[in-house]
mmCIF file of C-alpha atoms in Angstrom:
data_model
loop_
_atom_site.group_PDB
_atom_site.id
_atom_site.type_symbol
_atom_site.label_atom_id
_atom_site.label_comp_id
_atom_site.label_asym_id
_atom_site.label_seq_id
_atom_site.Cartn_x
_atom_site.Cartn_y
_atom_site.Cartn_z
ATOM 1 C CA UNK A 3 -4.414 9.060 17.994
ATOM 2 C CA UNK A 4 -3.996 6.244 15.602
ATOM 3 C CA UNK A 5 -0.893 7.235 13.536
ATOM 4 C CA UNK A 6 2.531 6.945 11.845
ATOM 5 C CA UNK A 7 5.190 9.114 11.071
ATOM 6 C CA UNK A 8 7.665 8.522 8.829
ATOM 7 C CA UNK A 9 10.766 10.683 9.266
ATOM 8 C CA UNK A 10 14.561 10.370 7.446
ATOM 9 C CA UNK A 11 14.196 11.153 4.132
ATOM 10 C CA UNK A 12 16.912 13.216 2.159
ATOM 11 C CA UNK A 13 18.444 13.901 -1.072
ATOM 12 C CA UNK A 14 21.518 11.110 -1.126
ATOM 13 C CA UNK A 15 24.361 10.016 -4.394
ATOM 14 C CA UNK A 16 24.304 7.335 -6.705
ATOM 15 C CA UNK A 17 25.660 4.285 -4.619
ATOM 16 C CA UNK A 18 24.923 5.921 -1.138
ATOM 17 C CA UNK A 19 23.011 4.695 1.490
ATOM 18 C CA UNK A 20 19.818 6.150 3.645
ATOM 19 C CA UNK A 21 17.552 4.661 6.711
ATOM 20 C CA UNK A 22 14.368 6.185 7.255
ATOM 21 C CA UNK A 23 12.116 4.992 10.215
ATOM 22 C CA UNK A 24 8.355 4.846 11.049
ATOM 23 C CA UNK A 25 7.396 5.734 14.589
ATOM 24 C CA UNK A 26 3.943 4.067 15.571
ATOM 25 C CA UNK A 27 1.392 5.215 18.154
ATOM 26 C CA UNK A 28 -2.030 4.746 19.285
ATOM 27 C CA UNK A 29 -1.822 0.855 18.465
ATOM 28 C CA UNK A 30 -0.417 -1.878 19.682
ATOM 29 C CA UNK A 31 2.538 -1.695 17.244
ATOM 30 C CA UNK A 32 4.445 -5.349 18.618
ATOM 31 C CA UNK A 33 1.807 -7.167 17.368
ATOM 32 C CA UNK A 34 1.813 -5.870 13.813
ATOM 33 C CA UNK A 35 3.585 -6.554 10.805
ATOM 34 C CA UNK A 36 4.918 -3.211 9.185
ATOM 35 C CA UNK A 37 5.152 -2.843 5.348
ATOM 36 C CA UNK A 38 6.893 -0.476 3.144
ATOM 37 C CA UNK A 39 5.541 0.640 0.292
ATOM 38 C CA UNK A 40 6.809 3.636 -2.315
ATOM 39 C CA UNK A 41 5.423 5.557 -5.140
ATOM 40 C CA UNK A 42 7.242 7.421 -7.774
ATOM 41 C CA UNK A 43 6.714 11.005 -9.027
ATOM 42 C CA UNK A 44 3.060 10.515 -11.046
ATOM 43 C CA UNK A 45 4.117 6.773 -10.671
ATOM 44 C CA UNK A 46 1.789 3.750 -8.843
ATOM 45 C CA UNK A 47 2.235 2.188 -5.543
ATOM 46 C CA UNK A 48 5.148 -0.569 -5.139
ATOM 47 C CA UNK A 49 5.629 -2.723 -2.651
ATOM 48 C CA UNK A 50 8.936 -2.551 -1.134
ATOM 49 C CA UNK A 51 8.852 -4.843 2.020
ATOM 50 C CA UNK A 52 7.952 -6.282 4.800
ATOM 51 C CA UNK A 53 8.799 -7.302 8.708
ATOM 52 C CA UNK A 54 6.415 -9.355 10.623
ATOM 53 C CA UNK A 55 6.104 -9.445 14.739
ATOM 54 C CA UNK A 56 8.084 -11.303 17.219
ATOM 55 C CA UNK A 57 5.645 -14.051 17.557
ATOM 56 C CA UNK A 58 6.597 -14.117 13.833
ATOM 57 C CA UNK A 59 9.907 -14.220 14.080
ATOM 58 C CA UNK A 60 10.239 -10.710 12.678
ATOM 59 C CA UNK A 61 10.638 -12.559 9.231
ATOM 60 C CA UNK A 62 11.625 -10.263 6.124
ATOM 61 C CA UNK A 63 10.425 -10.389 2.726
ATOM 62 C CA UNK A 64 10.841 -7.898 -0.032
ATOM 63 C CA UNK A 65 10.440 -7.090 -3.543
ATOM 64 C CA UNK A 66 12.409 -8.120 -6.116
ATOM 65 C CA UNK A 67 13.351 -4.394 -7.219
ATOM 66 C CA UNK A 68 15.201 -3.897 -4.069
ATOM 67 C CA UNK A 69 16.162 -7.361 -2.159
ATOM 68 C CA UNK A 70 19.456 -7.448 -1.485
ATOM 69 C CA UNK A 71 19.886 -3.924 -0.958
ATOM 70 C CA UNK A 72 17.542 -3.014 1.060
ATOM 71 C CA UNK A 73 16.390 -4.335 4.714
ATOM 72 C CA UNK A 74 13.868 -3.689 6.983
ATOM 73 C CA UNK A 75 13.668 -3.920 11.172
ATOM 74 C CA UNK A 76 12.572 -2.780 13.814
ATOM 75 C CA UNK A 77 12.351 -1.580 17.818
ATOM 76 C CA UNK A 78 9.564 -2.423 19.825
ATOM 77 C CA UNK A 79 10.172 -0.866 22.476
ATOM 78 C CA UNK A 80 10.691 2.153 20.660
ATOM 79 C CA UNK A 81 7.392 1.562 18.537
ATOM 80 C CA UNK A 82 9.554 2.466 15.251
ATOM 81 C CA UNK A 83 10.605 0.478 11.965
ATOM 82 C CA UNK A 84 13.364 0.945 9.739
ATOM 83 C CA UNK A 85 13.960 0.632 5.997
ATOM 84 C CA UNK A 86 17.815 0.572 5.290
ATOM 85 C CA UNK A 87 18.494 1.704 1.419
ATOM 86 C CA UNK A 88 22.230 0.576 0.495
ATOM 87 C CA UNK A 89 23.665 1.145 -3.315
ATOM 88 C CA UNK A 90 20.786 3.661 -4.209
ATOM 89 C CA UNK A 91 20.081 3.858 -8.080
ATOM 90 C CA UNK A 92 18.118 7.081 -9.231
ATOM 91 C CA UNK A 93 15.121 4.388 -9.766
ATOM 92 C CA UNK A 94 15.059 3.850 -6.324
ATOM 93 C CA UNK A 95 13.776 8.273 -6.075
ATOM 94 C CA UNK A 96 10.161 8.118 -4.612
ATOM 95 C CA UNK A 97 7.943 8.717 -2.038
ATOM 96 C CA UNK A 98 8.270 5.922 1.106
ATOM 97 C CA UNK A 99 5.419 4.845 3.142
ATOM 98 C CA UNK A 100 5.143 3.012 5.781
ATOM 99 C CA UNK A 101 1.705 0.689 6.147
ATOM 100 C CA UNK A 102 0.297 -1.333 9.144
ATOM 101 C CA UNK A 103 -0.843 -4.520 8.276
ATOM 102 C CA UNK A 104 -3.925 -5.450 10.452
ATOM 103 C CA UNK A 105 -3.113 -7.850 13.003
ATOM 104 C CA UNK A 106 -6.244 -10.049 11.943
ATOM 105 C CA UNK A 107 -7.260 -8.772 8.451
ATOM 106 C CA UNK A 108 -5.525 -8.764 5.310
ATOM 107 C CA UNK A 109 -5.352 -5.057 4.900
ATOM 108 C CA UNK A 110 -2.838 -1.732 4.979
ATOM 109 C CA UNK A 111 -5.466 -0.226 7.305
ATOM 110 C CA UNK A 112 -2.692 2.794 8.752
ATOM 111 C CA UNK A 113 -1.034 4.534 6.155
ATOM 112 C CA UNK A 114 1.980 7.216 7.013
ATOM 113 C CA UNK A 115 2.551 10.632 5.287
ATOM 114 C CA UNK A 116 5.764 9.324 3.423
ATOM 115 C CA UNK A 117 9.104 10.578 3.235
ATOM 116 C CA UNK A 118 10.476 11.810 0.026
ATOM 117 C CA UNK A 119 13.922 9.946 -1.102
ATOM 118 C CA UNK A 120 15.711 11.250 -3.679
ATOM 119 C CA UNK A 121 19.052 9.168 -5.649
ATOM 120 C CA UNK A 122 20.883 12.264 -7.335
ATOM 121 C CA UNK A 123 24.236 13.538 -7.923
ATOM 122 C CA UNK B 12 6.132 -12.841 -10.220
ATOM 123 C CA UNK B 13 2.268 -12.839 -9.415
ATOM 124 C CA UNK B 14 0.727 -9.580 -11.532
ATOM 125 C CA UNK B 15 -2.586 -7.699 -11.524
ATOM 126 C CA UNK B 16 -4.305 -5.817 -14.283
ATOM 127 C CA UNK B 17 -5.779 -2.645 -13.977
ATOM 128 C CA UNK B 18 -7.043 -0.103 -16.662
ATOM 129 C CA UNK B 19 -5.175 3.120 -16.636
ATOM 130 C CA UNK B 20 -8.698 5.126 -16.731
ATOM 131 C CA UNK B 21 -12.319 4.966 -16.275
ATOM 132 C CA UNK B 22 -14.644 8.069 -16.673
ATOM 133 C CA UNK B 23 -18.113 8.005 -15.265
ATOM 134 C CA UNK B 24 -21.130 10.916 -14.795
ATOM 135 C CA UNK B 25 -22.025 12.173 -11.521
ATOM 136 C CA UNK B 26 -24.455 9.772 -10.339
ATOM 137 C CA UNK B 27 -23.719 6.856 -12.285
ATOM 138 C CA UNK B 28 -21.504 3.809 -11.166
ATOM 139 C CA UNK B 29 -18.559 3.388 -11.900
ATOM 140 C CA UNK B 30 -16.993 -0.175 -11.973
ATOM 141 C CA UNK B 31 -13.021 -0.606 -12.396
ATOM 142 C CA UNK B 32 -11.451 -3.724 -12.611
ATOM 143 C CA UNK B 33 -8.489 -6.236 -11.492
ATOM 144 C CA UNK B 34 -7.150 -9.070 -13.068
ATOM 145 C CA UNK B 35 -4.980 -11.679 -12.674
ATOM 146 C CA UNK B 36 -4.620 -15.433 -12.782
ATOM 147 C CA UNK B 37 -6.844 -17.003 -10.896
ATOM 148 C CA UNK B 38 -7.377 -13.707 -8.085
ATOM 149 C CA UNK B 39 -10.974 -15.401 -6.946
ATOM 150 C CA UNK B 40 -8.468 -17.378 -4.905
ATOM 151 C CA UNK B 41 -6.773 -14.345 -2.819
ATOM 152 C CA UNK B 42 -8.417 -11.942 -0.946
ATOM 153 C CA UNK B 43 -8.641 -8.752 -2.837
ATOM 154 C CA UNK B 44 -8.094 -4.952 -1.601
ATOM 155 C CA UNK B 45 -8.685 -1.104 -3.493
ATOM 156 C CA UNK B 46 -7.346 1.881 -1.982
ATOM 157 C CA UNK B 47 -8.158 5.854 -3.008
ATOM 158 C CA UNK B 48 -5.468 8.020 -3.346
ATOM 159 C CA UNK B 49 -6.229 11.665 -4.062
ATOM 160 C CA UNK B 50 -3.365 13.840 -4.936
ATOM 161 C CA UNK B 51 -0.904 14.804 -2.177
ATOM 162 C CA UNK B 52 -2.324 12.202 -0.147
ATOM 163 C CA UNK B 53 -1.591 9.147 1.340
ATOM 164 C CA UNK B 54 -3.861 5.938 0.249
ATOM 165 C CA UNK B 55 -6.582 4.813 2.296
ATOM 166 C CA UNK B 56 -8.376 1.664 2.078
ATOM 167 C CA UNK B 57 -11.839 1.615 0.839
ATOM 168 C CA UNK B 58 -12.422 -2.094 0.247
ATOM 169 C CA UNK B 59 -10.838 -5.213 2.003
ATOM 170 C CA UNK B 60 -11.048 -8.901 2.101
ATOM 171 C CA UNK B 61 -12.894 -8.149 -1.368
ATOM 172 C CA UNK B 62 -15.966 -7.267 -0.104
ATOM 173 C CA UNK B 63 -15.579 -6.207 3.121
ATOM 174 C CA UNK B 64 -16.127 -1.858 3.705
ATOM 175 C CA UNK B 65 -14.339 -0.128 6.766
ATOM 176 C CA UNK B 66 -16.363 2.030 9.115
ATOM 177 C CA UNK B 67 -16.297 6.222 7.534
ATOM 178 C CA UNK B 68 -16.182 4.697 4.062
ATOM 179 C CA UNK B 69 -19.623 5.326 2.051
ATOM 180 C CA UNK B 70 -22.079 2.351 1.149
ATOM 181 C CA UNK B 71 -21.588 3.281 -2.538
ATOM 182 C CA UNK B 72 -18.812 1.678 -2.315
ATOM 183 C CA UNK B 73 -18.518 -2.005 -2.546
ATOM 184 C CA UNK B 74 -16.267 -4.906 -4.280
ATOM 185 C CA UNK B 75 -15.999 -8.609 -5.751
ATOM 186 C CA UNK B 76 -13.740 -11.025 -6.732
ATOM 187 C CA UNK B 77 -14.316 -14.296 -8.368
ATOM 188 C CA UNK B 78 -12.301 -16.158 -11.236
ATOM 189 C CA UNK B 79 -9.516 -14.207 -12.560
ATOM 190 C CA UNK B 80 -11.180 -10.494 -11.899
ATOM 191 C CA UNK B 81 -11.675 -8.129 -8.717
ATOM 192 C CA UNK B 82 -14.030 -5.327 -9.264
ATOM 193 C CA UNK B 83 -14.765 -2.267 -7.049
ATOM 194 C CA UNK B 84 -18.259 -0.349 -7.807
ATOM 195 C CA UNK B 85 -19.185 3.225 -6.643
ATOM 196 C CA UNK B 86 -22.799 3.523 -7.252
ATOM 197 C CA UNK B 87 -23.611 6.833 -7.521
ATOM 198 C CA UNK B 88 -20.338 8.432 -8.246
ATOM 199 C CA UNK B 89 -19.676 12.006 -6.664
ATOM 200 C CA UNK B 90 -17.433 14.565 -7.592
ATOM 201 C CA UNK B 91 -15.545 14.036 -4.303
ATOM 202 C CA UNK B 92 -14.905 10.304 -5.538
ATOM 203 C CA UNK B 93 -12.316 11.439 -7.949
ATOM 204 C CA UNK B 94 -9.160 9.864 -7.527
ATOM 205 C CA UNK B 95 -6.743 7.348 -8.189
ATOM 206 C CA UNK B 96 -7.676 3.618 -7.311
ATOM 207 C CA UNK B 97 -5.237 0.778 -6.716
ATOM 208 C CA UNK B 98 -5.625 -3.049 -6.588
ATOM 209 C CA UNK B 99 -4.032 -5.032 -4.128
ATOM 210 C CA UNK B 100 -3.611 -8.772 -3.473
ATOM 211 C CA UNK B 101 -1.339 -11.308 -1.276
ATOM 212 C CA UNK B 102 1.087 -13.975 -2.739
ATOM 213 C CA UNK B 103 2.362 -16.380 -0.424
ATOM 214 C CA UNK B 104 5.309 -13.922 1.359
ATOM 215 C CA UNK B 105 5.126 -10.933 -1.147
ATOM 216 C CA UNK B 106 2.704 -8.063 -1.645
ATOM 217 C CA UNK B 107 1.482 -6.339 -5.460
ATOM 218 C CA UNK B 108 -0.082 -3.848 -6.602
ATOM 219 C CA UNK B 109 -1.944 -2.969 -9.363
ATOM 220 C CA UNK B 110 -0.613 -0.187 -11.844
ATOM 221 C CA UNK B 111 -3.680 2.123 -10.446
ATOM 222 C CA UNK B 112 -6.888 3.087 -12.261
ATOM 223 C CA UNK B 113 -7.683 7.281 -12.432
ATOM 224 C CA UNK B 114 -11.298 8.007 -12.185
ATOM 225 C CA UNK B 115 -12.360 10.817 -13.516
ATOM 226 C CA UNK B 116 -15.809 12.166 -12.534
ATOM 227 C CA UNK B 117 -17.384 14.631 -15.753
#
């Protein structure tokens, strides 16, 4: 079964860090770039990030909401990505998905259940 | 930053069509996607490449994108079409979104 699972999520301070991960299975999950993507409570979707294959040098981008604070990688052989959160602000509080983009078409065709992150004290 | 415009609502009767739009400078030039997101759900895609409709998605659904506006139709709205819908479009290295449309089906 085509699928990912997003696990890692947590209730964390002001100024704390997190890492959540996305395990992959049922695709061929080296050859894909993997995006991050979150949604606040009753909020829209915002694009957090992104890490591309190793033919692709596993290049990084991200938004500018969160570059600088937040990074993304992953383990191929362990078909899992990563988003690290450092110096979490209570904007940062959403719901975290993590999105295949299709190896050949511009589209978030696999979509994850989402962890909930929550910035409180 | 590249943007994209999208209404915060559009109501439609069951059986009608619905259209809901995108906008943004000069979009006709990217490729153009909509997700559905019902509530407690994840997104799925419904429309890619801005025409283009994945297999298990409905023929009443279909898009276009020229000049500065994408548009995704559902002809023939049904109640089960309810949902949120977001735009979505590539920018060089980066990714955005649209602030999400809610279609409401009455």
């Amino acid at each position: 079964e085509v699928q990912l699972v997003e696990s890692g999520g947590g209730l964390v301070q002001p100024g704390g860090s997190l890492k959540v991960s996305c395990a992959a299975s049922g695709f061929t999950f080296s050859g894909s770039a993997m995006h991050w993507v979150r949604q606040a409570s009753g909020k829209g979707l915002e694009w957090v990030g992104r890490i591309r294959s190793k033919g692709n040098s596993y290049a990084t981008a991200y938004g500018a909401s969160v570059k600088g604070r937040f990074t993304i990688s992953r383990d191929d052989s362990k078909n899992t990505a990563y988003l690290q959160m450092n110096s979490l602000k209570a904007e940062d509080t959403a719901m975290y998905y993590c999105t295949r983009h299709h190896p050949t078409d511009d589209v978030f065709d696999i979509w994850g259940q989402g962890t909930m992150v929550t910035v409180s004290s | 930053s590249y943007e994209v415009t999208q209404p915060p609502s559009v109501s439609v009767s069951p059986g009608q069509t619905a259209s809901i739009t995108c906008s943004g400078d000069k979009l006709g030039d990217k490729y153009a996607c909509w997700y559905q997101q019902k509530p407690g759900q994840s997104p799925v895609v419904v429309i890619y490449q801005n025409t283009r409709r994945p297999s298990g998605i409905p023929e009443r659904f279909s898009g276009s994108n020229s000049g500065n506006t994408a548009t995704l139709t559902i002809s023939g709205t049904q109640a089960m079409d309810e949902a949120d819908y977001y735009c979505q479009a590539w920018d060089t290295s980066t990714v955005v979104f649209g602030g999400g449309t809610r279609l409401t089906v009455l």
